[in-house]
Coordinates of C-alpha atoms and ligand atoms in Angstrom, one line a residue:
X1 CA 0.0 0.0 0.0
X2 CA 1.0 3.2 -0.8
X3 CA 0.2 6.2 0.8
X4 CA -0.1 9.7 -1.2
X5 CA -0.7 13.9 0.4
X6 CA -3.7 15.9 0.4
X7 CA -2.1 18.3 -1.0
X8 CA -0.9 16.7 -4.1
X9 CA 3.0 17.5 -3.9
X10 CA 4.9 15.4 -1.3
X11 CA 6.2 11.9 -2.5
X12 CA 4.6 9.0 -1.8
X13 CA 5.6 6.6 1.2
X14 CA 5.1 2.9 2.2
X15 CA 3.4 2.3 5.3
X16 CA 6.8 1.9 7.8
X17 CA 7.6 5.6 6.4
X18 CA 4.3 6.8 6.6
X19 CA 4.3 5.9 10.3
X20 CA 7.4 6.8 10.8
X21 CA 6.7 10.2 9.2
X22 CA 3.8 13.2 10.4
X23 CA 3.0 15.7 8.3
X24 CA 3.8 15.5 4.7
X25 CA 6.4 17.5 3.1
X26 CA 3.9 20.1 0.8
X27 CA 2.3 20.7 4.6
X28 CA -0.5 18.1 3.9
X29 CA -1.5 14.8 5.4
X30 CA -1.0 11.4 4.5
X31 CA -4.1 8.9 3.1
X32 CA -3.8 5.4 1.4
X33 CA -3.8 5.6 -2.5
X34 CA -6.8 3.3 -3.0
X35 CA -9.1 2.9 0.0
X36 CA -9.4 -1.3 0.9
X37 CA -12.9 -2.9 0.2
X38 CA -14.4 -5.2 2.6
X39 CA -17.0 -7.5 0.9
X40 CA -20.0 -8.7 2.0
X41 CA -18.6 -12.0 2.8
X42 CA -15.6 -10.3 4.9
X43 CA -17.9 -8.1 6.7
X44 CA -20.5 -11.0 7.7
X45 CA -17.4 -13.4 8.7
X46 CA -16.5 -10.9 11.5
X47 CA -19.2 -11.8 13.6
X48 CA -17.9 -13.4 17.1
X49 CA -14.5 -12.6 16.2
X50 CA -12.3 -10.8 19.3
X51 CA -11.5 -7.2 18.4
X52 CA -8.1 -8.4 18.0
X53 CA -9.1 -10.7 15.1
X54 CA -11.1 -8.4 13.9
X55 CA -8.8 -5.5 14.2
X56 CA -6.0 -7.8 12.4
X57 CA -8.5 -8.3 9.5
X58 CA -9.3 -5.1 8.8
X59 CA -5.9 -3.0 9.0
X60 CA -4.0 -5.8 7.4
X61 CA -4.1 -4.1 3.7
X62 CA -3.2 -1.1 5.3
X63 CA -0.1 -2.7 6.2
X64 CA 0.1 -3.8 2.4
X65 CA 2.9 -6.9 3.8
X66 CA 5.1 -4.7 5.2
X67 CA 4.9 -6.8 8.3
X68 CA 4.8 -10.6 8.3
X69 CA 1.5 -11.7 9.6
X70 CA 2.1 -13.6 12.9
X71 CA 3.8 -10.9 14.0
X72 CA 1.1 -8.2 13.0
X73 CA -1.1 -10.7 14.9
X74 CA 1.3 -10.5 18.1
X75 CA 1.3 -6.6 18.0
X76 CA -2.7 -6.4 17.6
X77 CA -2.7 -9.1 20.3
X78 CA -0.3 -7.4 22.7
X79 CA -2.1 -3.9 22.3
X80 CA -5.8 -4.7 23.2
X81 CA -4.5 -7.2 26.0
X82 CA -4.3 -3.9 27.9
X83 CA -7.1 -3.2 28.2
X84 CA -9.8 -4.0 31.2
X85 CA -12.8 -5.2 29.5
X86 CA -12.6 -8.1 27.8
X87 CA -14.9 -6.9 24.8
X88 CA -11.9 -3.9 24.6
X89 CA -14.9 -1.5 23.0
X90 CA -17.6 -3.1 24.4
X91 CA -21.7 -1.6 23.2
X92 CA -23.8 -0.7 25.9
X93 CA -27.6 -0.1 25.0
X94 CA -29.3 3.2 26.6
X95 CA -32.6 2.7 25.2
X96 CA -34.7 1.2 22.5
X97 CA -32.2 2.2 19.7
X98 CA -29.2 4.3 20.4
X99 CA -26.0 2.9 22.3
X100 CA -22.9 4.3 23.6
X101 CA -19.3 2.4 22.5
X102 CA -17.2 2.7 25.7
X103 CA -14.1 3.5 24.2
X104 CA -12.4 4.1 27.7
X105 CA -11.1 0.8 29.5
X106 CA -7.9 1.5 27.9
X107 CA -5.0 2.1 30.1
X108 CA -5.6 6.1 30.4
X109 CA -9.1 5.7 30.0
X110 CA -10.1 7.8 26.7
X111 CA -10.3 6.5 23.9
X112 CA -6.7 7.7 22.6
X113 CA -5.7 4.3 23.8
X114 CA -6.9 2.5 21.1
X115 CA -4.3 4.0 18.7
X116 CA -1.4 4.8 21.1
X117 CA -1.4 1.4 22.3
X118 CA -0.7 0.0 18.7
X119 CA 1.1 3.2 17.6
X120 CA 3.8 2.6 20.0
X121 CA 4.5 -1.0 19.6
X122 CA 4.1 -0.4 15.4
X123 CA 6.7 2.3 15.8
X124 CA 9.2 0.2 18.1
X125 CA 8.4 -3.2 15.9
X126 CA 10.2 -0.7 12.6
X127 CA 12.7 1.0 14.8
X128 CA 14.0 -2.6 15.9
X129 CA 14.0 -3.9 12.4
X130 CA 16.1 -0.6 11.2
X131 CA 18.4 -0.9 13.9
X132 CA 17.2 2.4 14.7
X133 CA 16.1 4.6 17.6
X134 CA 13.9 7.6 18.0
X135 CA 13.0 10.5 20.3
X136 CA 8.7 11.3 20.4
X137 CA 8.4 15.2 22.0
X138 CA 4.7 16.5 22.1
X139 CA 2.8 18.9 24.4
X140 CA -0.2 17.5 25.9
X141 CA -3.1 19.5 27.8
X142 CA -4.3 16.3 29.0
X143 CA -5.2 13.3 27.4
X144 CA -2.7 12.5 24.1
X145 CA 0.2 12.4 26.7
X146 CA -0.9 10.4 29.1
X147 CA -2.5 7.9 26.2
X148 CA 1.3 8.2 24.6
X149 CA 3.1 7.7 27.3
X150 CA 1.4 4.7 28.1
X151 CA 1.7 3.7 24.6
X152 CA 5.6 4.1 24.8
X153 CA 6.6 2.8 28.3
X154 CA 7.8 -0.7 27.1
X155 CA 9.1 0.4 24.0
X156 CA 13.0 -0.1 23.8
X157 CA 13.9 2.0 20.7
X158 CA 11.7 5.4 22.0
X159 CA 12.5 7.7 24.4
X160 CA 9.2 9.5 25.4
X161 CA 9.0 13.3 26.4
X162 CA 6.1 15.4 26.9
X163 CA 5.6 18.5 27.9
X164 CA 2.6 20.1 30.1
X165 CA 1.4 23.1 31.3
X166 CA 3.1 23.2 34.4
X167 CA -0.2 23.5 37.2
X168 CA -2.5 23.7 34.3
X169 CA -3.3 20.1 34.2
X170 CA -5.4 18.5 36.7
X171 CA -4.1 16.3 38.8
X172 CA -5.8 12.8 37.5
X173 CA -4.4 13.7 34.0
X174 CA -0.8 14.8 35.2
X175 CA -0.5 12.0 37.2
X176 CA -1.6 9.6 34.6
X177 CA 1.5 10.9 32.8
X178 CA 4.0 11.3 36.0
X179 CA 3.5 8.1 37.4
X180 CA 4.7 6.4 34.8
X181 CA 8.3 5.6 36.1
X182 CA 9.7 4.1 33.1
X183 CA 13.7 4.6 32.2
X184 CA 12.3 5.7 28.5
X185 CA 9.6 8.2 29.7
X186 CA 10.5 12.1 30.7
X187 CA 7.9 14.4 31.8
X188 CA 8.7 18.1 31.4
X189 CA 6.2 20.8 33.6
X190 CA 6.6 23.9 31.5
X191 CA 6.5 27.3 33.2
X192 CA 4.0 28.9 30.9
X193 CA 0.1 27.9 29.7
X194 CA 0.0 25.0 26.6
X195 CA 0.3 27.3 23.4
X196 CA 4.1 27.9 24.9
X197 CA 4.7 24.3 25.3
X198 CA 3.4 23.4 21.6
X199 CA 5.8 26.2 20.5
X200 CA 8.5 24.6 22.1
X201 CA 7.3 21.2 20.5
X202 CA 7.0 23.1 16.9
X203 CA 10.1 24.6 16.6
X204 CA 11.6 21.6 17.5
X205 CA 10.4 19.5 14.9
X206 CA 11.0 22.3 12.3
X207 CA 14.8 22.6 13.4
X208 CA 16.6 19.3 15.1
X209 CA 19.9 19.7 14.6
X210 CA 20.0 19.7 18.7
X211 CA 19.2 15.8 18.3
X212 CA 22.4 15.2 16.3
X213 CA 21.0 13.2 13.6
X214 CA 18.4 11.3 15.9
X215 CA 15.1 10.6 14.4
X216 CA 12.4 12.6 15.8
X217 CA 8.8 11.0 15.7
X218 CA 5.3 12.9 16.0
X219 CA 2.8 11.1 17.7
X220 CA 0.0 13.6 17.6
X221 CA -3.5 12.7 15.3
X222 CA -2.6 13.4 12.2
X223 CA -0.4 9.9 12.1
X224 CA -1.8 7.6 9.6
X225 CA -1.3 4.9 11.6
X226 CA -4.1 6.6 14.5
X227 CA -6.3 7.1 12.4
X228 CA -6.5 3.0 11.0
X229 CA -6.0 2.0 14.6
X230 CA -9.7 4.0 15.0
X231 CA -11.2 2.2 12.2
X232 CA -11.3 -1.2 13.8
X233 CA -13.9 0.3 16.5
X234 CA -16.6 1.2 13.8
X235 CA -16.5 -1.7 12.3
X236 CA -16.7 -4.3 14.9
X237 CA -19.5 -2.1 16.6
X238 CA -21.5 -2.2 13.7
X239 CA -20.7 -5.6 13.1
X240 CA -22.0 -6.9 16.6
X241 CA -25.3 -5.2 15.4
X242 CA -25.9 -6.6 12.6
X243 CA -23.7 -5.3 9.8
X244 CA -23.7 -6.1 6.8
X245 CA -26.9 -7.0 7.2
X246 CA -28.2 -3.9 9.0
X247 CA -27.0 0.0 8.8
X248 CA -25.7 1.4 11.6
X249 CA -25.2 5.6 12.3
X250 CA -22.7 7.1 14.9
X251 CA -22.4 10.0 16.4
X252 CA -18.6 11.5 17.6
X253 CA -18.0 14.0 20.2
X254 CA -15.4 16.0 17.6
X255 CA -11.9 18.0 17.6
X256 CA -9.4 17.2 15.5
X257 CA -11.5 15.1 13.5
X258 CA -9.0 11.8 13.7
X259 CA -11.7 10.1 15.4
X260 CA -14.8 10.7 13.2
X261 CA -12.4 10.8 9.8
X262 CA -12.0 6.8 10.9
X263 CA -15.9 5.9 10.9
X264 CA -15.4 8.1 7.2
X265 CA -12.8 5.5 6.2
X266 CA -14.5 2.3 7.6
X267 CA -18.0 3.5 5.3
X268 CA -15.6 3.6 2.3
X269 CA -14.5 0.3 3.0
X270 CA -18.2 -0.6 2.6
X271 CA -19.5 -0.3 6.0
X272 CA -23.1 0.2 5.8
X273 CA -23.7 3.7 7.9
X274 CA -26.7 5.7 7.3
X275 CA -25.7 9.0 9.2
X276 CA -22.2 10.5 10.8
X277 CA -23.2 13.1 13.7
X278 CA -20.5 15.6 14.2
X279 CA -20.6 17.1 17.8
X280 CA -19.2 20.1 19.0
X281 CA -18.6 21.7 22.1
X282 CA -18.4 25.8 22.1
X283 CA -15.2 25.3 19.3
X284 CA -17.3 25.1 16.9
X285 CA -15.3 24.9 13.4
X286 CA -17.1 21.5 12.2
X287 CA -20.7 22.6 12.9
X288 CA -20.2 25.9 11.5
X289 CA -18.8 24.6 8.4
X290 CA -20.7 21.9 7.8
X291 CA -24.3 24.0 9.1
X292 CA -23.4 27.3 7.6
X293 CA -20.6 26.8 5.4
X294 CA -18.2 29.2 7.7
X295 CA -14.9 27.4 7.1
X296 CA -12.9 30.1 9.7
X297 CA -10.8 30.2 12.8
X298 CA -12.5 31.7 16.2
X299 CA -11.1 32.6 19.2
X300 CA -10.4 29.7 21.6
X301 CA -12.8 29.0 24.1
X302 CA -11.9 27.0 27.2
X303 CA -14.9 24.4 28.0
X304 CA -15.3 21.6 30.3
X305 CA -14.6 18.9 27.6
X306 CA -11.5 20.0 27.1
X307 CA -10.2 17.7 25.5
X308 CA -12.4 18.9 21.9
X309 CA -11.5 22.6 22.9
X310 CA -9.5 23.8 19.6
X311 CA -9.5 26.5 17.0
X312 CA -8.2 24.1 13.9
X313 CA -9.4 20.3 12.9
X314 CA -6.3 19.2 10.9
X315 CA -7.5 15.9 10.2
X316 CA -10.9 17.4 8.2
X317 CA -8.6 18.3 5.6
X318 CA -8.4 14.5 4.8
X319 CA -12.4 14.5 4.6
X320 CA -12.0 17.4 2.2
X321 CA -9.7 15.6 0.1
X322 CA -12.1 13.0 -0.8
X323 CA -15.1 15.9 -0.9
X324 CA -12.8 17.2 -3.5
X325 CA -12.7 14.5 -5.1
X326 CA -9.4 13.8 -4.2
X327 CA -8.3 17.3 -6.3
X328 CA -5.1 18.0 -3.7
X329 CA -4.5 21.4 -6.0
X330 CA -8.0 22.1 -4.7
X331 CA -7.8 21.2 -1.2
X332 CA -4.2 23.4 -1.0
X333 CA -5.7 26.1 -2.4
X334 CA -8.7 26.2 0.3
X335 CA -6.6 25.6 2.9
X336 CA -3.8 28.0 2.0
X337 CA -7.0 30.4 2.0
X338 CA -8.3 29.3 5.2
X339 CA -4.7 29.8 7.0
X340 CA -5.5 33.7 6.5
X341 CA -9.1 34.0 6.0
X342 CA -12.4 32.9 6.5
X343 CA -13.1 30.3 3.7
X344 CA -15.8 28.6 2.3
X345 CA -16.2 25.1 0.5
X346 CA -17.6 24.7 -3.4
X347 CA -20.6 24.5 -3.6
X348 CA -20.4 20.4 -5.0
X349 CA -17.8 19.2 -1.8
X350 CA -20.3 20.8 0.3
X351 CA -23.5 19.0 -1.2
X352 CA -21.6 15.9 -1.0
X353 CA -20.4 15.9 2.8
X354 CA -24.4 17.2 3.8
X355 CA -25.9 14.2 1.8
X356 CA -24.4 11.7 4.9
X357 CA -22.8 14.4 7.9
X358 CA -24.9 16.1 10.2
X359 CA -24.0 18.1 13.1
X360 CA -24.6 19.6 16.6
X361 CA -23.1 22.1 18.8
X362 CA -23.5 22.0 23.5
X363 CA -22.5 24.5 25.2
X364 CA -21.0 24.2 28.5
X365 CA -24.5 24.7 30.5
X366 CA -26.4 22.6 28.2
X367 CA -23.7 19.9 28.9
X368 CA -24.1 19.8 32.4
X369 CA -28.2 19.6 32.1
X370 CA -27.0 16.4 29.3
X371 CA -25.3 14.8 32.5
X372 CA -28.0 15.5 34.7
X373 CA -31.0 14.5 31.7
X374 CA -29.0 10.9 30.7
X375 CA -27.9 10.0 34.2
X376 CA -31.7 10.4 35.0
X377 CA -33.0 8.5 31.9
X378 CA -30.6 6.0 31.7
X379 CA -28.7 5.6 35.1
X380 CA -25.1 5.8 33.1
X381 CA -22.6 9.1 34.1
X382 CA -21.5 10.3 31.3
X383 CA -18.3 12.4 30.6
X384 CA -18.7 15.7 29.2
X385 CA -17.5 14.8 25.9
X386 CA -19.6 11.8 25.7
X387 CA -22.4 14.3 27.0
X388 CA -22.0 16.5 23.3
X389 CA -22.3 13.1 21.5
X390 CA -25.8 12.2 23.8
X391 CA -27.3 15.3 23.0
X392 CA -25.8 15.7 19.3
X393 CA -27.6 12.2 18.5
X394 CA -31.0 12.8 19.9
X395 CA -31.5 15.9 18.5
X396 CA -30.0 15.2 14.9
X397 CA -30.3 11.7 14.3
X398 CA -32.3 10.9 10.7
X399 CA -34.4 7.8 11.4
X400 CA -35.1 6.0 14.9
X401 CA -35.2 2.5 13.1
X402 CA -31.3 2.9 12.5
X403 CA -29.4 2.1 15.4
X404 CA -27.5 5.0 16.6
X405 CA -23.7 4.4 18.2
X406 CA -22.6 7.3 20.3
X407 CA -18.8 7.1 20.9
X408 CA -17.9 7.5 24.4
X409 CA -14.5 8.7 24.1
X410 CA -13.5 9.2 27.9
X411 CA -14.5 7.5 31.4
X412 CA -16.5 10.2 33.5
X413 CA -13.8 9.7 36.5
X414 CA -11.1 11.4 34.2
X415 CA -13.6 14.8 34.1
X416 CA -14.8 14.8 37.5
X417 CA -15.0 18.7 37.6
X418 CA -17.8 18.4 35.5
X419 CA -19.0 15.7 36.7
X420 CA -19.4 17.7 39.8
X421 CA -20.6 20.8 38.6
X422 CA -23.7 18.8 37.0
X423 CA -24.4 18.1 41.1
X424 CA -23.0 14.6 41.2
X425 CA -20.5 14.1 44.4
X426 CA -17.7 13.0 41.8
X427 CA -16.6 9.7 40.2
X428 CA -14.4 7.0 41.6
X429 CA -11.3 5.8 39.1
X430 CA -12.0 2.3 37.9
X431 CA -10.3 -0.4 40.4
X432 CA -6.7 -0.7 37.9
X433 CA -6.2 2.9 39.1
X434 CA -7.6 3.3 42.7
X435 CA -4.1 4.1 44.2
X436 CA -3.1 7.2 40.9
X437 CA -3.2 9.8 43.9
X438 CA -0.6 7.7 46.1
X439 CA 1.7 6.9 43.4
X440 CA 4.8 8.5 43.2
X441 CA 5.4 10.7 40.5
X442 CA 8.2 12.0 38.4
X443 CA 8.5 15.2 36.1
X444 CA 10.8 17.9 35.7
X445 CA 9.9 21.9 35.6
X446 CA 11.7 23.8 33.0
X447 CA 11.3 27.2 31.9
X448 CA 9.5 27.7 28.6
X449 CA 12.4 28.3 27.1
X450 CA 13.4 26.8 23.6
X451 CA 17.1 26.1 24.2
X452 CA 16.4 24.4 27.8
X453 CA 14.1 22.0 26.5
X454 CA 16.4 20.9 24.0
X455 CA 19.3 20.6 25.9
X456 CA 17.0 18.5 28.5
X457 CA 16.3 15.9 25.3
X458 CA 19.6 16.1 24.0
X459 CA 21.2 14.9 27.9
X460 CA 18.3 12.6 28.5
X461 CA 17.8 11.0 25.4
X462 CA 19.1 7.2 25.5
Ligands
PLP1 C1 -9.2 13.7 21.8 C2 -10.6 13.6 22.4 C3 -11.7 13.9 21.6 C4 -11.6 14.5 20.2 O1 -11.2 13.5 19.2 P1 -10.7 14.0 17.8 O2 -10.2 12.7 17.1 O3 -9.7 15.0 18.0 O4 -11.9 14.5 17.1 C5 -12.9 13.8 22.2 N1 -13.1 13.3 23.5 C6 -12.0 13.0 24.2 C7 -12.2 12.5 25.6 C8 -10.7 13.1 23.7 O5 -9.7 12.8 24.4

């Protein structure tokens, strides 16, 4: 399998680049050259599989050979062992017709796991075979740390270091990432808010001669390999309800897009889905564009799902590229636009995208009266995120004969703050994690300061 840029201009990789690699070179992102098809057959053989099997199955053209099957198998196998339910993603049904996919009994509990866990042992499993090793920096405000972290920990070729907001984390997400005691894992507490530890991480990436020739490695959503990781989910939840047989429609609490851009991918493949919701909290890009055709940047708004607070969704330009019928000329030129204006889609794209995407937009005080509403109606706590997705699918879904799948994409004990403010007296951690707040932790606080940082990787780095 090859793998070719939105934007039309950067060469083509094989899958061990591609994962190896982040953004393209012409500033685009990375899809495959011909999307796999999953016949009906393939599709209706899945049934009663584990979501290892099934995960094997379905990213193994992805993969195009590149890796030797048993050992795919092992990788697969070894990932989703980590996590504490033994369905990994398992469906649990609110009412007559709409269920939530609990995407958080991975080992940070969000649904990040589900790619980090595989993205981590991919990366290690081509490092090892290259005789190579590799440095992953990225600034977290939460929950892609923790979930990379934990992704990396065992990994003998990566050396793991993220940087946080130092006090601007709460403490179940910074100690998610500061407990983690491994030889390969460095925490950095930056003195300054998050946009001064992405900086850090930018300029970085965009000038490494402080690594001496070391391979540096981006972890963040706009990886290929995430985003195939995130198509396994659809398709076995869609599966265990009756796909092929029966269409299914989900609903994704939305940011960068990585998750929902994955249910896109698993419909090409020939999932049957009826409807993608898109749901937004206050940072609003998605709904505005898709609703009103207002393709522009806002101010940031802090929210209390905050892991879907952002002003850009990098990974929509991928949904664009197919809109555009795959025209990477086009999708440059509207995003070149976009960078410094507000833009709008063509008029055909748009048409296109509206025929199967619908979307929603909960504020913060209509989230807490979510928590309060579905707790009430259905006796399951729901995190704020997952809260967007509840409200997003009752109030947009098409047709109430098609099963609706709303994606919870974090356990409610990682957000208790809202979880509290909705009048609930908080959320214990799930037993795996009862002791977090006893554990000893480990970080170091640096200034924001370009040159420290660096020379902290360069001394630490193994
Ligand atoms: C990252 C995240 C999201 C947003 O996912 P995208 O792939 O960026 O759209 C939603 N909810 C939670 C809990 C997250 O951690």
């Amino acid at each position: 399998m090859r793998y070719i840029s939105t934007r039309g201009q950067a060469p083509a990789l094989s899958f061990e680049e591609v994962v190896l690699t982040g953004m393209a070179s012409d500033g685009g992102l990375y899809v495959p050259e011909t999307i796999p098809w999953l016949s009906h057959d393939d599709l209706a053989s899945m049934a009663g599989l584990s979501y290892a099997e099934i995960a094997f199955r379905v990213m193994k053209p992805y993969v195009g050979g590149e890796i030797d099957d048993a050992t795919f198998r092992r990788i697969v196998e070894e990932a989703y062992a980590t996590f504490s339910h033994d369905a990994v993603v398992p469906l649990n049904q609110l009412d007559a017709n709409h269920f939530l996919l609990e995407l958080f009994h991975g080992p940070t509990l969000a649904f990040k796991d589900v790619a980090l866990q595989l993205l981590g042992r991919l990366l290690d499993h081509f490092l090892d075979k290259r005789g190579e090793r590799a440095v992953i920096m990225g600034a977290t405000s939460g929950d892609t740390g923790s979930a990379a972290i934990e992704g990396c920990r065992h990994c003998d070729n990566l050396d793991i270091f993220i940087l946080h907001p130092y006090q601007r984390v709460s403490e179940v997400q910074r100690r998610q990432m500061t407990t983690v005691l491994a030889d390969n894992v460095f925490n950095v507490a930056i003195e300054g808010n998050f946009d001064d530890a992405q900086a850090i991480v930018k300029a970085s990436f965009a000038d490494q001669a402080f690594l001496n020739g070391a391979r540096l490695v981006a972890v963040n959503s706009i990886n290929w390999a995430r985003i195939m990781a995130q198509i396994v989910y659809y398709v076995a939840s869609a599966v265990a309800l009756g796909a092929p047989h029966r269409p299914v429609s989900f609903c994704v609490p939305s940011a960068n897009f990585g998750n929902l851009f994955a249910g896109y991918m698993a419909y090409r493949m020939s999932l049957p889905v009826t409807q993608f919701i898109i749901a937004t909290n206050a940072n609003d890009i998605l709904h505005r564009t898709l609703a009103d055709n207002d393709f522009s940047k806002r101010e940031l708004v802090a929210t209390l799902a905050p892991s879907m607070d952002i002003v850009v969704s990098s990974n929509f330009e991928r949904l664009l590229f197919e809109a555009y019928e795959r025209d990477g000329d086009a999708v440059r030129a509207l995003l070149e636009r976009f960078q410094n204006e507000p833009a709008a889609l063509a008029d055909a794209p748009l048409a296109k995208l509206r025929e199967r995407f619908a979307s929603y937009r909960v504020d913060d005080a209509t989230l807490l009266e979510v928590i309060r509403e579905a707790r009430h109606r259905t006796k399951e706590l729901l995190d704020p995120h997952t809260a967007t997705g509840y409200r997003a699918a009752e109030r947009v879904r098409g047709d109430a004969q098609t099963p609706m799948i709303t994606l919870a994409t974090a356990h409610p004990a990682k957000f208790a703050e809202a979880v509290v403010k909705a009048g609930f007296s908080g959320v214990p951690l799930p037993a795996h994690m009862e002791d977090l707040l006893e554990r000893e932790e480990r970080y170091t606080v640096l200034p924001a300061d370009l040159a420290a940082v660096q020379q902290f990787v360069a001394e630490n780095r193994r």
